[in-house]
Short mmCIF file of C-alpha atoms in Angstrom, two decimals:
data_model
loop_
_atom_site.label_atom_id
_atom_site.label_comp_id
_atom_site.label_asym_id
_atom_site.label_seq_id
_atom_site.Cartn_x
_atom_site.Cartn_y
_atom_site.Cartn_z
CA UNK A 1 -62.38 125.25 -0.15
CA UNK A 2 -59.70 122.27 0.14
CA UNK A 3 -56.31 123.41 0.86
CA UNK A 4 -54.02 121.45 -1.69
CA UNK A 5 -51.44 119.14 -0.34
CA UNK A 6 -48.63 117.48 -1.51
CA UNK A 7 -46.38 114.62 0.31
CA UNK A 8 -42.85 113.95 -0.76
CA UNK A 9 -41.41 111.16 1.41
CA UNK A 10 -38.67 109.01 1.65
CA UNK A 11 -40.35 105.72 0.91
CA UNK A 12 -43.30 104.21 0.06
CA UNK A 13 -44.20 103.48 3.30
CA UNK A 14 -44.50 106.66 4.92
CA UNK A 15 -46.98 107.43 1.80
CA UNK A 16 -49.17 104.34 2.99
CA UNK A 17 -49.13 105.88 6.12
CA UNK A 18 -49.66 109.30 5.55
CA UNK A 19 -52.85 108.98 3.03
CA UNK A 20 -55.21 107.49 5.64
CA UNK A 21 -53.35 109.81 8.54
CA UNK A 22 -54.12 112.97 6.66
CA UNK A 23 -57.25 112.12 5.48
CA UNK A 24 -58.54 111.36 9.13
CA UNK A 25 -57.13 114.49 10.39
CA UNK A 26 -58.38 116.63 8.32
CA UNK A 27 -61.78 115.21 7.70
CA UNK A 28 -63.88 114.56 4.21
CA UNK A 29 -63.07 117.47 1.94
CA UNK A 30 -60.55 119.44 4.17
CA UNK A 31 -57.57 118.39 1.97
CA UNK A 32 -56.79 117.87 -1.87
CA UNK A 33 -53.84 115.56 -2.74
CA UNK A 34 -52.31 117.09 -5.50
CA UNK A 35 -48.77 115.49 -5.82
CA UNK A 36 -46.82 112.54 -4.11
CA UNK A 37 -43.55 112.24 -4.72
CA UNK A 38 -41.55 109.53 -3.19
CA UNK A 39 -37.27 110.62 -3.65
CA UNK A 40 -35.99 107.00 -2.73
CA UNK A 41 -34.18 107.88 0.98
CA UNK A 42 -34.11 111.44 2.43
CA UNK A 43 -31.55 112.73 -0.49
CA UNK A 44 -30.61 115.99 -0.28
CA UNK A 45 -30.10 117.02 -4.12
CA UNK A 46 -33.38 115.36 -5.19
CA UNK A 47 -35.09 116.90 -1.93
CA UNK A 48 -34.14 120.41 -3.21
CA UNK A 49 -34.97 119.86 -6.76
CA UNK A 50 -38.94 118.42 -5.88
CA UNK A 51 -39.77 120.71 -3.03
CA UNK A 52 -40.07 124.34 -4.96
CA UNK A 53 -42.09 122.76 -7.68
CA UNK A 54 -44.39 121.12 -4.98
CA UNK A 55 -44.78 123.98 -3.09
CA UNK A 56 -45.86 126.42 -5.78
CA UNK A 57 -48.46 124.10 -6.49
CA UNK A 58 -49.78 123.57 -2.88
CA UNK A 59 -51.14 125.35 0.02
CA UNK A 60 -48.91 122.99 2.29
CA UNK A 61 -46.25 120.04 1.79
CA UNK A 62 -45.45 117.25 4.19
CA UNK A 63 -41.85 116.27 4.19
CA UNK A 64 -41.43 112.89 5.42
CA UNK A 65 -38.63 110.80 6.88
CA UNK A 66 -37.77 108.65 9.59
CA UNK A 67 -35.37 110.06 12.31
CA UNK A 68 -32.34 109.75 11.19
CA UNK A 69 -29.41 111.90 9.68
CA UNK A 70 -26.42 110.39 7.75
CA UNK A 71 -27.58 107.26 8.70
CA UNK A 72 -27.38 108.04 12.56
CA UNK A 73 -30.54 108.04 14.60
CA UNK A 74 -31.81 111.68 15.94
CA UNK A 75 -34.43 112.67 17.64
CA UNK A 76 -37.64 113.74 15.32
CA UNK A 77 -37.42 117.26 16.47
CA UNK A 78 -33.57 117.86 15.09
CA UNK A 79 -34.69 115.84 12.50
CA UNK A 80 -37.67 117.98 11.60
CA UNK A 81 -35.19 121.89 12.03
CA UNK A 82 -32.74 119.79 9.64
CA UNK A 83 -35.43 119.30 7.13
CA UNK A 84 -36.67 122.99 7.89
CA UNK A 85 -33.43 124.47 7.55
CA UNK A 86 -32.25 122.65 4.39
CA UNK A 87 -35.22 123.55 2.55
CA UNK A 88 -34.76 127.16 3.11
CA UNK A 89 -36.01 128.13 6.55
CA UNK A 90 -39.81 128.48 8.67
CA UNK A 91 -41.77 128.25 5.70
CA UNK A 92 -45.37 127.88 6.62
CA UNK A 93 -46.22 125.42 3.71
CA UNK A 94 -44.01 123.45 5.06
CA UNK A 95 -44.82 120.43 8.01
CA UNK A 96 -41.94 117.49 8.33
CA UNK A 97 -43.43 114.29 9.31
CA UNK A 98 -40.75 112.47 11.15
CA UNK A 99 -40.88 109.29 12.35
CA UNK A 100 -38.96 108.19 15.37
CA UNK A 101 -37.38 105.28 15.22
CA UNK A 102 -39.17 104.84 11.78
CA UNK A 103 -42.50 104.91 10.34
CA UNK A 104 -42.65 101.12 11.08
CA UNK A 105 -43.12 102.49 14.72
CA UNK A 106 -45.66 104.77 13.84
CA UNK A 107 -47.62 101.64 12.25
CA UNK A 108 -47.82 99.50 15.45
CA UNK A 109 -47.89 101.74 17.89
CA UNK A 110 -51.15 101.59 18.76
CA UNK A 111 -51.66 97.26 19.79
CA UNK A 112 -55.62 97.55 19.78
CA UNK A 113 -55.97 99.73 16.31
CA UNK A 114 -53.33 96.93 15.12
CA UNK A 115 -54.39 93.76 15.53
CA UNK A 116 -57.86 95.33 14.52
CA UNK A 117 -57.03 96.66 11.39
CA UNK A 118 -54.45 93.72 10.31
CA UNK A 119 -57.84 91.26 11.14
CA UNK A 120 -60.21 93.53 9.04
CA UNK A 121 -57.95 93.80 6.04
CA UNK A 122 -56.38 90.46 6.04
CA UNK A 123 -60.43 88.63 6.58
CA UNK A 124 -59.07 86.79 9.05
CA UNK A 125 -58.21 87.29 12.70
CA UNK A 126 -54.92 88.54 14.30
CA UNK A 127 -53.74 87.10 17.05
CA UNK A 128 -52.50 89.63 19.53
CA UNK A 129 -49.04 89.01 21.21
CA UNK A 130 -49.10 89.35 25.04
CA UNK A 131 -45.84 91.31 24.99
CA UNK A 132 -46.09 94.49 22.80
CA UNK A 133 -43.21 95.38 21.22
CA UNK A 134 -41.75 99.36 21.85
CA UNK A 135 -38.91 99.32 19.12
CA UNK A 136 -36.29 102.18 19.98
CA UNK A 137 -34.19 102.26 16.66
CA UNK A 138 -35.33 101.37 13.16
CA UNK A 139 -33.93 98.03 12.70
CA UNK A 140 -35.71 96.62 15.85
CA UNK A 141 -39.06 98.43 14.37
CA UNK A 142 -38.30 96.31 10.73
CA UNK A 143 -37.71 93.07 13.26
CA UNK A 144 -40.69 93.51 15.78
CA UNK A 145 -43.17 94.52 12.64
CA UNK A 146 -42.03 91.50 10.62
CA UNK A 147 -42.45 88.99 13.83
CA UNK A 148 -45.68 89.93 14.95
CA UNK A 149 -46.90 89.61 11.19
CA UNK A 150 -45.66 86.70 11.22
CA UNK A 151 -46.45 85.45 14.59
CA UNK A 152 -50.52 86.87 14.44
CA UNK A 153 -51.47 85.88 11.39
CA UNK A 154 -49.42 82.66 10.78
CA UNK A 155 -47.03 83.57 8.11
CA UNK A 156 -45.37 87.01 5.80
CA UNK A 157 -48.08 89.45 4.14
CA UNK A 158 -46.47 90.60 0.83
CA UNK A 159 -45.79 94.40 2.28
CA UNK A 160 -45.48 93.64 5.67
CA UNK A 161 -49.16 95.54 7.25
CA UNK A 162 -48.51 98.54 4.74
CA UNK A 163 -51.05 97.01 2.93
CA UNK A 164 -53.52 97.30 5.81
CA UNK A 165 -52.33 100.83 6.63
CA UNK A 166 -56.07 102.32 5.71
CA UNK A 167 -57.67 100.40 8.57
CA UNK A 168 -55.03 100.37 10.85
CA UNK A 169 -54.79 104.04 10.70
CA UNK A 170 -58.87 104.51 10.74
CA UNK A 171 -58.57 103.05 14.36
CA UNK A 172 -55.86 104.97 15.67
CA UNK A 173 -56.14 108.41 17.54
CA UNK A 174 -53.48 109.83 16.42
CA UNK A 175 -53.30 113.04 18.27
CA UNK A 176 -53.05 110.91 21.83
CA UNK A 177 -50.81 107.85 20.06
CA UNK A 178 -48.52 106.07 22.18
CA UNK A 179 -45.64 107.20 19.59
CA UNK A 180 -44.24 110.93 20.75
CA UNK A 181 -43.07 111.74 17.20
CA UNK A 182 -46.87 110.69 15.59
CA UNK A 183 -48.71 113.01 18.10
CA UNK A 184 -46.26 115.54 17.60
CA UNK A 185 -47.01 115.19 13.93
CA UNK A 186 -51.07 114.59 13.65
CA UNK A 187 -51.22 118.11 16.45
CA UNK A 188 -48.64 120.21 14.04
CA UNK A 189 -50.57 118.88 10.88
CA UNK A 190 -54.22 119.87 12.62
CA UNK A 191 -52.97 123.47 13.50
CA UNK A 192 -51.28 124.22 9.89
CA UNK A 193 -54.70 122.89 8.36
CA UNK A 194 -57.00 125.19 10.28
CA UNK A 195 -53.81 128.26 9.75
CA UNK A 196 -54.30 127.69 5.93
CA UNK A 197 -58.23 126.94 5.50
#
């Protein structure tokens, strides 16, 4: 049987993520998306008033934000007992999906599954930079994401590789990735599953 799952996140880009991350991870059938909810930035009021009503109606909830508090980077751990904490304490239905800096670091961390996944969706073919960029706070993620867009394909893509985000993600290992706060994520999210099934 499918353990439900729902996702509220911050943005719509963690949700672009997440979908193809979750489904790989958990493999056909494992998982049944019941509710997304996106609450427009990690607010705390809104965060409160979706998560009971999520949880009664699934087996486990992802709760995801980049790494930051009040607008000042932390690390995805803190970031991740914060979440925990606010929402009422070690609740087993509930797995935070941080990303540190940002979940535009979680979408090209990985070069290879990258430039791959950006050539498959886009038709065309992505020209790999020679120097990979290893953003360390969320504004340098939005900068390096937007220039090597723009630099490997020749020009902007309308949601900057979100689009892509299926095939990207298909490519990626995500229990080994190159980004701490992903593998930390993708191993917590494989345990829970297997807990709950």
């Amino acid at each position: 049987m499918a353990v439900s799952l729902g996702i509220i996140a911050e943005d719509i880009r963690l949700v672009d993520f997440l979908r193809p991350a979750i489904g790989k991870l958990a493999g056909p059938g494992a998982v049944e998306l019941l509710r997304i909810e996106k609450i427009r930035g990690c607010r705390g009021r809104r965060l409160r008033d979706v998560y009971p009503a999520i949880r009664s109606e699934c087996a486990l909830v992802v709760v995801a934000a980049d790494a930051k508090i009040e607008g000042k980077p932390v690390t995805h751990r803190r970031k991740a007992r914060a979440l925990e904490t606010f929402l009422g304490g070690r609740d087993p239905g509930l797995l935070p999906a941080v990303a540190a800096p940002s979940v535009e670091a979680w979408l090209l961390c990985d070069p290879t599954s990258f430039a791959a996944g950006i050539s498959e969706g886009t038709g065309g073919r992505f020209r790999k930079l020679a120097e990979w960029p290893n953003p360390r706070s969320e504004r340098s993620a939005k900068e390096a994401l937007g220039r090597l867009i723009h630099e490997g394909c020749g020009g902007h893509l309308p949601r900057s590789g979100f689009e892509y985000a299926p095939e990207i993600v298909a490519r990626m290992d995500l229990l080994h990735a190159p980004n701490r706060s992903l593998a930390d994520w993708a191993r917590a999210f494989v345990e829970r599953i297997a807990r709950i099934a």
